[in-house]
Coordinates of C-alpha atoms in Angstrom, one line a residue:
M20 CA -3.0 -7.7 -7.4
N21 CA -1.4 -8.7 -4.1
V22 CA 1.7 -6.7 -3.4
S23 CA 4.1 -7.8 -0.8
S24 CA 4.2 -5.7 2.4
S25 CA 8.0 -5.9 2.4
P26 CA 9.5 -2.4 2.7
S27 CA 11.6 -2.7 -0.4
A28 CA 12.0 0.2 -2.8
L29 CA 9.3 0.9 -5.3
P30 CA 10.0 -0.5 -8.7
S31 CA 11.1 1.9 -11.4
P32 CA 8.2 3.2 -13.6
T33 CA 7.6 1.5 -16.9
A34 CA 7.3 3.4 -20.1
Q35 CA 3.6 3.6 -19.6
E36 CA 4.2 5.0 -16.1
S37 CA 6.9 7.5 -17.0
R38 CA 5.4 10.2 -14.8
G39 CA 2.6 8.7 -12.7
L40 CA 2.8 6.9 -9.4
P41 CA 4.5 3.5 -9.4
R42 CA 1.9 0.7 -9.5
G43 CA 3.1 -0.6 -6.1
A44 CA 2.5 2.7 -4.3
R45 CA -0.3 1.9 -1.8
L46 CA 0.5 3.6 1.5
Y47 CA 0.6 7.4 1.7
L48 CA 1.4 9.2 4.9
C49 CA 0.7 12.8 5.8
T50 CA 2.6 14.3 8.7
D51 CA 3.1 17.6 10.4
A52 CA 6.5 19.0 11.3
R53 CA 6.4 17.1 14.7
R54 CA 7.6 20.2 16.5
D55 CA 6.2 18.8 19.8
R56 CA 8.4 15.7 19.5
G57 CA 11.4 17.1 17.7
D58 CA 11.9 13.9 15.8
F59 CA 10.9 14.6 12.2
A60 CA 14.1 13.1 10.7
D61 CA 13.9 9.9 12.7
F62 CA 10.1 9.6 12.2
V63 CA 10.1 9.9 8.4
D64 CA 13.1 7.5 8.2
A65 CA 11.3 4.9 10.3
A66 CA 8.0 5.4 8.3
F67 CA 9.8 4.8 5.0
A68 CA 11.7 1.8 6.5
G69 CA 8.3 0.3 7.5
G70 CA 7.1 0.5 3.9
V71 CA 5.4 3.9 3.5
D72 CA 5.5 4.7 -0.2
I73 CA 4.9 8.5 -0.1
I74 CA 5.2 11.0 2.7
Q75 CA 3.6 14.4 2.5
L76 CA 4.6 17.2 4.8
R77 CA 1.4 19.1 5.6
D78 CA 1.7 21.7 8.3
K79 CA -0.1 25.0 8.1
D80 CA 1.7 26.4 11.2
I81 CA 5.2 26.6 9.8
E82 CA 6.8 29.3 7.7
A83 CA 8.2 28.7 4.2
A84 CA 11.9 28.7 5.2
E85 CA 11.2 26.0 7.9
E86 CA 9.2 24.0 5.4
L87 CA 12.0 24.0 2.9
D88 CA 14.4 22.9 5.6
L89 CA 12.2 20.0 6.6
L90 CA 11.6 19.0 3.0
A91 CA 15.3 18.7 2.5
V92 CA 15.3 16.2 5.4
L93 CA 12.3 14.4 3.9
Q94 CA 14.0 14.3 0.4
A95 CA 17.1 12.8 1.8
A96 CA 15.2 10.1 3.7
A97 CA 13.1 9.3 0.6
A98 CA 16.3 9.0 -1.5
R99 CA 17.8 6.5 1.0
H100 CA 14.7 4.3 0.8
G101 CA 13.8 4.7 -2.9
R102 CA 10.5 6.3 -2.0
L103 CA 8.5 9.5 -2.9
W104 CA 7.8 12.7 -1.0
A105 CA 5.1 15.3 -1.5
V106 CA 4.3 19.0 -0.9
N107 CA 0.7 20.1 -0.1
D108 CA -1.0 23.1 -1.5
R109 CA 2.0 25.4 -2.1
A110 CA 3.2 25.2 -5.7
D111 CA 6.0 27.7 -5.0
I112 CA 7.4 25.5 -2.2
A113 CA 7.0 22.4 -4.5
M114 CA 8.9 24.1 -7.3
L115 CA 11.7 25.4 -5.0
S116 CA 12.2 22.1 -3.2
G117 CA 11.9 20.0 -6.4
A118 CA 9.2 17.9 -4.9
P119 CA 8.3 14.9 -7.1
V120 CA 4.7 14.9 -5.9
F121 CA 2.3 17.9 -5.4
H122 CA -1.1 17.6 -3.8
I123 CA -3.9 20.2 -4.1
G124 CA -7.4 20.6 -2.7
Q125 CA -10.6 21.6 -4.5
Q126 CA -10.1 25.3 -3.6
D127 CA -6.4 25.4 -4.3
L128 CA -4.4 26.0 -7.5
P129 CA -6.0 24.5 -10.6
V130 CA -4.2 21.5 -12.1
A131 CA -3.3 23.4 -15.3
S132 CA -1.8 26.2 -13.3
A133 CA 0.2 23.8 -11.2
R134 CA 1.6 22.2 -14.4
T135 CA 2.6 25.7 -15.6
L136 CA 4.7 26.2 -12.5
L137 CA 6.0 22.6 -12.0
G138 CA 6.3 21.4 -15.5
P139 CA 5.2 18.0 -17.0
G140 CA 7.4 15.8 -14.8
A141 CA 5.7 16.4 -11.4
V142 CA 3.1 14.0 -10.1
V143 CA -0.1 16.0 -9.2
G144 CA -2.9 14.7 -7.0
L145 CA -6.3 16.1 -6.0
S146 CA -8.7 15.7 -3.1
T147 CA -12.3 14.8 -3.8
H148 CA -15.3 14.8 -1.5
T149 CA -18.3 14.2 -3.7
T150 CA -19.4 12.0 -6.6
E151 CA -19.2 15.0 -8.9
Q152 CA -15.6 15.7 -7.8
V153 CA -14.7 12.1 -8.3
E154 CA -16.0 12.2 -11.9
G155 CA -14.2 15.4 -12.4
A156 CA -10.9 13.9 -11.3
I157 CA -11.4 11.0 -13.7
R158 CA -12.0 13.5 -16.5
L159 CA -8.8 15.4 -15.5
S160 CA -6.7 12.2 -15.3
S161 CA -3.5 12.2 -17.4
S162 CA -4.8 9.2 -19.3
V163 CA -7.7 11.3 -20.4
A164 CA -6.4 14.8 -20.4
G165 CA -2.9 14.0 -21.6
D166 CA 0.4 15.4 -20.2
D167 CA -1.4 18.3 -18.5
G168 CA -3.7 16.0 -16.5
L169 CA -4.0 14.6 -13.0
D170 CA -1.9 11.7 -11.8
Y171 CA -4.0 10.5 -8.8
F172 CA -6.9 11.6 -6.6
C173 CA -8.0 11.0 -3.0
V174 CA -11.5 10.2 -1.7
G175 CA -12.6 11.3 1.7
P176 CA -12.6 11.8 4.5
V177 CA -14.1 8.4 4.9
W178 CA -14.6 9.0 8.6
A179 CA -14.5 12.3 10.5
T180 CA -10.9 13.2 11.5
P181 CA -9.4 16.0 13.6
T182 CA -6.9 16.6 10.9
K183 CA -9.7 18.1 8.8
P184 CA -12.0 19.9 11.3
G185 CA -15.3 20.9 9.8
R186 CA -15.1 18.5 6.9
A187 CA -18.0 16.1 6.9
A188 CA -17.3 12.4 6.6
V189 CA -18.2 11.0 3.2
G190 CA -18.5 7.4 4.4
L191 CA -17.8 4.2 2.5
D192 CA -20.4 4.9 -0.1
L193 CA -18.1 7.4 -1.9
V194 CA -15.3 4.9 -1.8
R195 CA -17.5 2.4 -3.5
Y196 CA -18.6 5.0 -6.0
A197 CA -15.0 5.9 -6.8
A198 CA -14.1 2.2 -7.3
D199 CA -17.0 1.7 -9.7
A200 CA -16.4 4.9 -11.6
V201 CA -12.7 4.3 -12.2
K202 CA -13.4 0.7 -13.2
A203 CA -16.2 1.8 -15.6
A204 CA -13.9 4.5 -17.2
A205 CA -11.1 2.0 -17.6
H206 CA -13.3 -0.6 -19.2
A207 CA -14.8 2.1 -21.5
G208 CA -11.2 2.6 -22.8
D209 CA -10.5 -1.1 -23.0
A210 CA -7.8 -0.5 -20.3
G211 CA -8.2 -3.8 -18.4
D212 CA -7.6 -3.6 -14.7
A213 CA -8.9 -0.3 -13.4
G214 CA -6.4 0.1 -10.6
D215 CA -3.2 -0.2 -12.7
A216 CA -4.0 0.1 -16.3
A217 CA -2.8 3.0 -18.4
G218 CA -6.0 3.5 -20.4
P219 CA -8.6 6.3 -20.1
G220 CA -9.9 6.8 -16.6
A221 CA -7.4 4.5 -14.9
V222 CA -6.1 7.2 -12.6
P223 CA -4.8 5.8 -9.3
W224 CA -6.8 6.8 -6.2
F225 CA -6.5 6.6 -2.5
A226 CA -9.1 6.5 0.3
I227 CA -8.3 9.0 3.1
G228 CA -9.7 10.1 6.5
G229 CA -9.7 8.3 9.8
I230 CA -8.3 5.1 8.4
D231 CA -6.4 2.8 10.8
L232 CA -6.0 -0.9 11.6
T233 CA -9.5 -1.1 13.1
N234 CA -11.2 -0.2 9.8
V235 CA -8.8 -0.6 6.9
E236 CA -10.3 -3.9 5.8
Q237 CA -13.7 -2.1 5.5
V238 CA -12.1 0.4 3.1
V239 CA -10.5 -2.4 1.1
A240 CA -13.8 -4.2 0.9
A241 CA -15.4 -1.1 -0.4
G242 CA -13.0 -1.1 -3.4
A243 CA -9.9 0.8 -2.3
S244 CA -6.5 -0.7 -2.8
R245 CA -4.5 2.4 -1.7
I246 CA -4.9 4.5 1.5
V247 CA -3.7 7.7 3.0
V248 CA -3.2 7.8 6.8
V249 CA -2.2 10.3 9.4
R250 CA -2.7 9.3 13.0
A251 CA -2.4 5.6 12.4
I252 CA 1.3 6.2 11.9
T253 CA 2.1 9.6 13.4
E254 CA 0.7 8.6 16.8
A255 CA 2.2 5.1 16.8
A256 CA 5.0 4.3 19.3
D257 CA 6.7 2.4 16.5
P258 CA 6.0 4.1 13.1
A259 CA 7.8 1.3 11.1
A260 CA 5.8 -1.4 12.8
A261 CA 2.6 0.6 12.3
A262 CA 3.3 0.9 8.6
R263 CA 4.0 -2.8 8.2
A264 CA 0.8 -3.6 10.0
L265 CA -1.2 -1.4 7.6
L266 CA 0.4 -3.0 4.6
A267 CA -0.3 -6.5 6.0
A268 CA -4.0 -5.4 6.4
L269 CA -4.1 -4.2 2.9
D270 CA -2.7 -7.5 1.7
A271 CA -5.2 -9.4 3.8
G272 CA -8.1 -7.4 2.3
T273 CA -7.0 -7.9 -1.3
A274 CA -5.8 -11.5 -1.1

């Protein structure tokens, strides 16, 4: 499916997508609090304007009160653009802020525990770094596990990145594995297209880690149709233009 790179609002979910990510959500941005620049509000607004679908605030160096303040800014920007926003790791922060998307790592809160705190309406995502973890994410997907399941997962880091020091790069092979595994699970459930179908195993997934304009087409060629980026937008002089360029590259790779 070739989705336009126009920064229009995401379509409303269908009945089959009542909780999960909208089918058009392809570009996910993680950012810190941008204390060094002092432009968090302007930055997230520009990123959404350029077509970013989801912005996650991920900053281990800020206290809870500051994070809640910044999340209120992020929420307002997301509402203006009809987009989504996410909290990383802290289920208490996600619950207090009313975050629509919550992301966890392999060593963080279990999905079932996150559901206990956040309820069935939150979109929950999980990081994966191995073939076993990819298979586990598919088994945990909401289309397999029901309302208590996982809504999306991320595969990476594809390339080494300073945002995850000490985390070994998984390379494009794991991206290919995830693409094949999700497709096989979807076909096993007669779900049709693996990327968007609602059947068993058809959980949306993103490639993450060191992805930018120089290599995004390699990621798409390996089977990913959704990406998570950090520096490709956070370090750009024009965040909106950077987002549009990444979406155009995704379009070119999936055309």
